[in-house]
Amino acid sequence: MPVEQLVYYFNDHFEREHQSSFRPFILENGLVSGVFGPIQISSTFSPLRQVDDYEILRGHIAQLSVSTYETDVHNDHPEKIGNLLTDAITQPADFQSIINLDRLCRTVHMLNYLTYAHNGGVLVLDVDPRHILGVEQNHGAYFEEIIIKCGLAPRNIVISATINNFYAQYHAQLLSGLNNYRDRGYQIALNIGSLYTAKGLRELIDKLSPNYLRITSPSPEMIQHSTSIWLSSLKGLIELQHLIGGQTILQHVNKKEQANIALTSGFGLVQGDYYERLITDHLRCL
């Protein structure tokens, strides 16, 4: 089904579900965006590449592109929107708003991904942990309808949850929710960022056995000036992930020093501007 028809379909679906005349999905110049309060959300896709041959594409990581949406309707809660978009908990969570925003973001990503899907590989989509905690059962059922309508399958989708120290007390609930996604055919990723020694992390990885472990590259300054303690922790996580049969992703690789960490530490997949510059330079030489 053409994107234009899909946008029309999902706007109709939104109207019926929310009993509202508001149609949040917009198609302009071939790009789909979604309106949520005072913001307009669209997508960018960052290539996921094989570390030992960066020309091999293994998928894409979806990222949000956020701008202000001009409307005549006055919004009194810009701080509420900011809270929904951050990983930090700054005020009590409005779980239904988080769920609605998360679903809108993923629908926008799926519609925009259709122009990339022919490249194959997986699509990595972030899911707010508060969404997982806010849904009691049947995680992924709502999104599965969207995926199928777009002509794709859950097995090509990686549901990625960002884990930080705040969520240590909710690991049992997160495990249950993520396993619900897995039971529906989705792949699972944990995004630990730079928290190589987060509380309960190794236990969570061992219990969940995620398909992917996403780790943010240390900065060039950290690589140059820090001791080997962080490197030992990093390699320990990589060894654990390999032991359970999963793959590792080093993300935000922008410098050669960071790329060297990916090669020497045993990562399988990488993402970052460094590799995109290499690809661009290679194409210029053809």
Coordinates of C-alpha atoms in Angstrom, one line a residue:
M1 CA 0.0 0.0 0.0
P2 CA 1.4 3.5 -0.9
V3 CA 2.5 5.7 2.0
E4 CA -0.2 8.2 1.2
Q5 CA -2.9 5.6 1.7
L6 CA -1.2 4.4 4.9
V7 CA -1.1 7.9 6.3
Y8 CA -4.8 8.3 5.5
Y9 CA -5.5 4.9 7.1
F10 CA -3.7 5.6 10.4
N11 CA -5.3 9.1 10.7
D12 CA -8.7 7.4 10.3
H13 CA -7.6 4.8 12.9
F14 CA -6.5 7.6 15.3
E15 CA -9.9 9.4 14.9
R16 CA -11.8 6.3 15.7
E17 CA -9.6 5.2 18.6
H18 CA -9.6 8.6 20.3
Q19 CA -13.1 9.8 19.2
S20 CA -11.5 12.9 17.9
S21 CA -11.3 14.9 14.6
F22 CA -7.6 15.5 15.1
R23 CA -5.4 13.8 12.4
P24 CA -1.8 13.7 13.7
F25 CA 0.0 12.2 10.8
I26 CA 1.3 14.5 8.1
L27 CA 3.0 13.6 4.8
E28 CA 5.2 16.4 3.3
N29 CA 7.8 16.0 0.6
G30 CA 7.8 12.2 1.0
L31 CA 8.5 12.4 4.8
V32 CA 5.9 11.4 7.4
S33 CA 5.7 13.3 10.7
G34 CA 3.4 13.1 13.7
V35 CA 2.0 15.9 15.9
F36 CA 1.9 15.6 19.6
G37 CA 0.8 18.7 21.5
P38 CA 3.3 21.5 20.6
I39 CA 5.8 19.3 18.9
Q40 CA 6.2 17.6 15.5
I41 CA 8.1 14.3 15.3
S42 CA 9.7 12.7 12.4
S43 CA 12.5 10.2 11.7
T44 CA 16.1 9.8 10.9
F45 CA 17.7 6.4 10.3
S46 CA 21.3 5.7 11.2
P47 CA 22.9 2.7 9.4
L48 CA 24.0 -0.3 11.5
R49 CA 27.2 -1.8 10.0
Q50 CA 29.4 -4.8 10.4
V51 CA 32.5 -3.9 12.3
D52 CA 35.0 -6.0 10.2
D53 CA 33.5 -4.8 6.9
Y54 CA 31.7 -1.4 7.3
E55 CA 30.3 -1.7 3.7
I56 CA 28.0 -4.5 4.9
L57 CA 24.7 -3.0 6.1
R58 CA 23.0 -5.0 8.9
G59 CA 20.0 -2.6 9.5
H60 CA 19.1 0.8 10.8
I61 CA 18.5 2.5 14.1
A62 CA 15.5 4.8 14.1
Q63 CA 16.0 8.2 15.8
L64 CA 13.6 11.0 16.6
S65 CA 13.7 14.3 14.8
V66 CA 11.7 16.9 16.9
S67 CA 10.6 20.4 15.9
T68 CA 8.0 22.9 17.2
Y69 CA 4.6 22.5 15.7
E70 CA 2.9 25.9 15.0
T71 CA -0.7 25.8 16.2
D72 CA -3.4 28.2 17.3
V73 CA -4.2 26.0 20.2
H74 CA -2.5 27.2 23.4
N75 CA -0.5 24.6 25.3
D76 CA 0.0 25.2 29.0
H77 CA 2.3 22.1 29.6
P78 CA 5.6 22.3 27.6
E79 CA 7.4 20.9 30.6
K80 CA 5.1 17.8 30.5
I81 CA 6.2 17.2 26.9
G82 CA 9.8 17.6 27.9
N83 CA 9.3 15.0 30.6
L84 CA 7.9 12.5 28.1
L85 CA 10.9 12.9 25.8
T86 CA 13.6 12.3 28.3
D87 CA 15.1 9.2 29.9
A88 CA 15.3 10.9 33.2
I89 CA 12.4 10.9 35.6
T90 CA 11.7 14.6 36.5
Q91 CA 8.1 14.3 37.7
P92 CA 5.5 11.5 38.3
A93 CA 5.0 9.6 35.0
D94 CA 1.7 10.0 33.1
F95 CA 1.8 6.5 31.7
Q96 CA -1.0 6.9 29.2
S97 CA 0.6 10.0 27.7
I98 CA 3.9 8.1 27.4
I99 CA 2.2 5.2 25.8
N100 CA 0.4 7.4 23.3
L101 CA 3.6 9.3 22.4
D102 CA 5.6 6.1 22.1
R103 CA 3.0 4.6 19.8
L104 CA 2.9 7.7 17.6
C105 CA 6.7 7.8 17.3
R106 CA 6.9 4.1 16.3
T107 CA 4.1 4.6 13.7
V108 CA 6.0 7.5 12.2
H109 CA 9.2 5.5 12.1
M110 CA 7.5 2.5 10.4
L111 CA 6.0 4.7 7.7
N112 CA 9.3 6.5 7.0
Y113 CA 11.2 3.2 7.1
L114 CA 9.3 1.8 4.1
T115 CA 11.8 3.6 1.8
Y116 CA 14.7 1.8 3.6
A117 CA 13.1 -1.6 4.0
H118 CA 14.4 -2.9 0.6
N119 CA 18.0 -2.8 2.1
G120 CA 17.1 -5.6 4.4
G121 CA 18.4 -6.1 7.9
V122 CA 16.7 -5.1 11.1
L123 CA 15.0 -1.9 12.3
V124 CA 16.0 -0.9 15.9
L125 CA 13.2 1.0 17.6
D126 CA 13.4 2.6 21.0
V127 CA 10.6 1.9 23.5
D128 CA 10.3 4.0 26.6
P129 CA 10.7 1.7 29.7
R130 CA 7.8 3.6 31.2
H131 CA 5.7 2.4 28.3
I132 CA 6.7 -1.2 29.2
L133 CA 5.9 -0.6 32.8
G134 CA 2.6 1.1 32.0
V135 CA 1.2 -1.7 29.9
E136 CA 0.0 -4.6 32.0
Q137 CA 0.0 -7.4 29.3
N138 CA 0.1 -8.1 25.6
H139 CA 3.1 -5.9 24.9
G140 CA 3.6 -5.5 21.2
A141 CA 0.0 -6.4 20.1
Y142 CA -1.0 -2.8 19.2
F143 CA 2.3 -2.3 17.3
E144 CA 2.0 -5.6 15.5
E145 CA -1.1 -4.4 13.7
I146 CA 0.9 -1.3 12.4
I147 CA 3.8 -3.5 11.3
I148 CA 1.6 -5.9 9.4
K149 CA -0.3 -3.0 7.8
C150 CA 3.0 -1.7 6.5
G151 CA 3.8 -5.0 4.9
L152 CA 6.6 -6.0 7.4
A153 CA 7.0 -8.6 10.1
P154 CA 7.9 -8.4 13.9
R155 CA 10.9 -10.6 13.3
N156 CA 12.6 -7.7 11.4
I157 CA 11.9 -5.3 14.3
V158 CA 14.2 -4.9 17.3
I159 CA 12.5 -3.5 20.4
S160 CA 15.2 -1.6 22.3
A161 CA 14.8 -0.4 25.9
T162 CA 17.2 2.1 27.5
I163 CA 18.3 0.9 30.9
N164 CA 19.7 3.2 33.6
N165 CA 20.2 3.0 37.4
F166 CA 16.7 4.3 38.0
Y167 CA 15.1 1.2 36.5
A168 CA 17.1 -1.3 38.6
Q169 CA 14.1 -1.6 41.0
Y170 CA 11.8 -2.5 38.1
H171 CA 13.9 -5.2 36.4
A172 CA 11.3 -7.9 37.0
Q173 CA 8.6 -5.9 35.4
L174 CA 10.8 -5.0 32.4
L175 CA 11.8 -8.6 31.9
S176 CA 8.1 -9.6 31.8
G177 CA 7.2 -6.9 29.3
L178 CA 10.2 -7.5 27.0
N179 CA 9.6 -11.2 27.0
N180 CA 6.0 -10.4 25.9
Y181 CA 7.4 -8.7 22.9
R182 CA 9.7 -11.6 22.2
D183 CA 6.8 -14.1 22.4
R184 CA 5.2 -12.1 19.5
G185 CA 8.3 -12.6 17.4
Y186 CA 10.1 -9.3 18.0
Q187 CA 13.9 -9.2 18.7
I188 CA 15.1 -7.5 21.9
A189 CA 17.9 -5.0 22.6
L190 CA 19.1 -3.4 25.8
N191 CA 20.6 0.0 25.4
I192 CA 22.9 0.6 28.4
G193 CA 24.6 3.7 27.1
S194 CA 27.8 4.4 29.0
L195 CA 26.6 2.6 32.2
Y196 CA 29.0 -0.3 31.9
T197 CA 28.7 -1.0 35.7
A198 CA 25.0 -0.2 36.2
K199 CA 23.4 -1.9 39.2
G200 CA 22.0 -5.4 38.4
L201 CA 23.0 -5.1 34.7
R202 CA 24.8 -8.4 34.3
E203 CA 22.0 -10.2 36.0
L204 CA 19.5 -8.5 33.7
I205 CA 21.5 -9.5 30.6
D206 CA 21.8 -13.0 31.8
K207 CA 18.1 -13.4 32.5
L208 CA 16.8 -11.6 29.4
S209 CA 19.4 -12.9 26.9
P210 CA 18.8 -9.9 24.6
N211 CA 19.5 -10.4 20.9
Y212 CA 21.5 -7.1 20.9
L213 CA 23.4 -5.2 23.6
R214 CA 23.8 -1.5 22.6
I215 CA 26.7 0.3 24.2
T216 CA 27.7 3.9 23.7
S217 CA 31.4 4.4 22.7
P218 CA 33.6 6.1 25.3
S219 CA 34.7 9.5 24.3
P220 CA 38.2 10.0 22.8
E221 CA 39.2 11.8 26.0
M222 CA 38.1 8.9 28.1
I223 CA 40.0 6.5 25.9
Q224 CA 43.1 8.6 26.2
H225 CA 43.1 9.6 29.8
S226 CA 41.2 6.9 31.8
T227 CA 42.6 3.8 33.4
S228 CA 41.8 0.3 32.1
I229 CA 39.0 -0.2 34.6
W230 CA 36.2 0.8 32.2
L231 CA 37.7 -1.3 29.4
S232 CA 37.7 -4.4 31.7
S233 CA 34.0 -3.8 32.5
L234 CA 33.2 -3.3 28.8
K235 CA 35.0 -6.5 27.7
G236 CA 33.2 -8.4 30.5
L237 CA 29.8 -7.3 29.2
I238 CA 30.8 -8.2 25.6
E239 CA 31.9 -11.7 26.7
L240 CA 28.6 -12.2 28.6
Q241 CA 26.6 -11.1 25.6
H242 CA 28.5 -13.5 23.3
L243 CA 28.1 -16.3 25.8
I244 CA 24.3 -16.0 25.7
G245 CA 24.4 -15.9 21.9
G246 CA 23.6 -12.3 21.4
Q247 CA 25.3 -9.5 19.3
T248 CA 26.9 -6.3 20.5
I249 CA 26.6 -2.8 19.0
L250 CA 29.0 0.0 19.7
Q251 CA 27.1 3.2 18.9
H252 CA 28.0 6.9 18.4
V253 CA 31.4 6.1 16.9
N254 CA 32.6 9.4 15.5
K255 CA 36.4 9.1 15.8
K256 CA 39.1 6.6 14.7
E257 CA 40.0 6.0 18.3
Q258 CA 36.5 4.9 19.0
A259 CA 36.5 2.7 15.9
N260 CA 39.7 1.0 17.2
I261 CA 37.8 0.1 20.5
A262 CA 35.1 -1.6 18.4
L263 CA 37.7 -3.7 16.6
T264 CA 39.9 -4.6 19.6
S265 CA 37.1 -5.2 22.1
G266 CA 35.1 -7.7 20.1
F267 CA 32.1 -5.8 19.0
G268 CA 30.2 -7.2 16.0
L269 CA 28.2 -4.2 14.9
V270 CA 28.8 -0.4 14.8
Q271 CA 26.9 2.8 14.3
G272 CA 28.3 6.3 13.9
D273 CA 29.4 9.2 11.7
Y274 CA 32.9 7.8 11.4
Y275 CA 31.8 4.9 9.2
E276 CA 29.4 7.1 7.1
R277 CA 32.4 9.4 6.3
L278 CA 34.4 6.3 5.2
I279 CA 31.5 5.2 3.0
T280 CA 31.2 8.7 1.5
D281 CA 35.0 8.8 0.8
H282 CA 34.9 5.4 -0.8
L283 CA 32.0 6.3 -3.1
R284 CA 33.9 9.5 -4.2
C285 CA 36.8 7.3 -5.3
L286 CA 34.7 5.1 -7.5

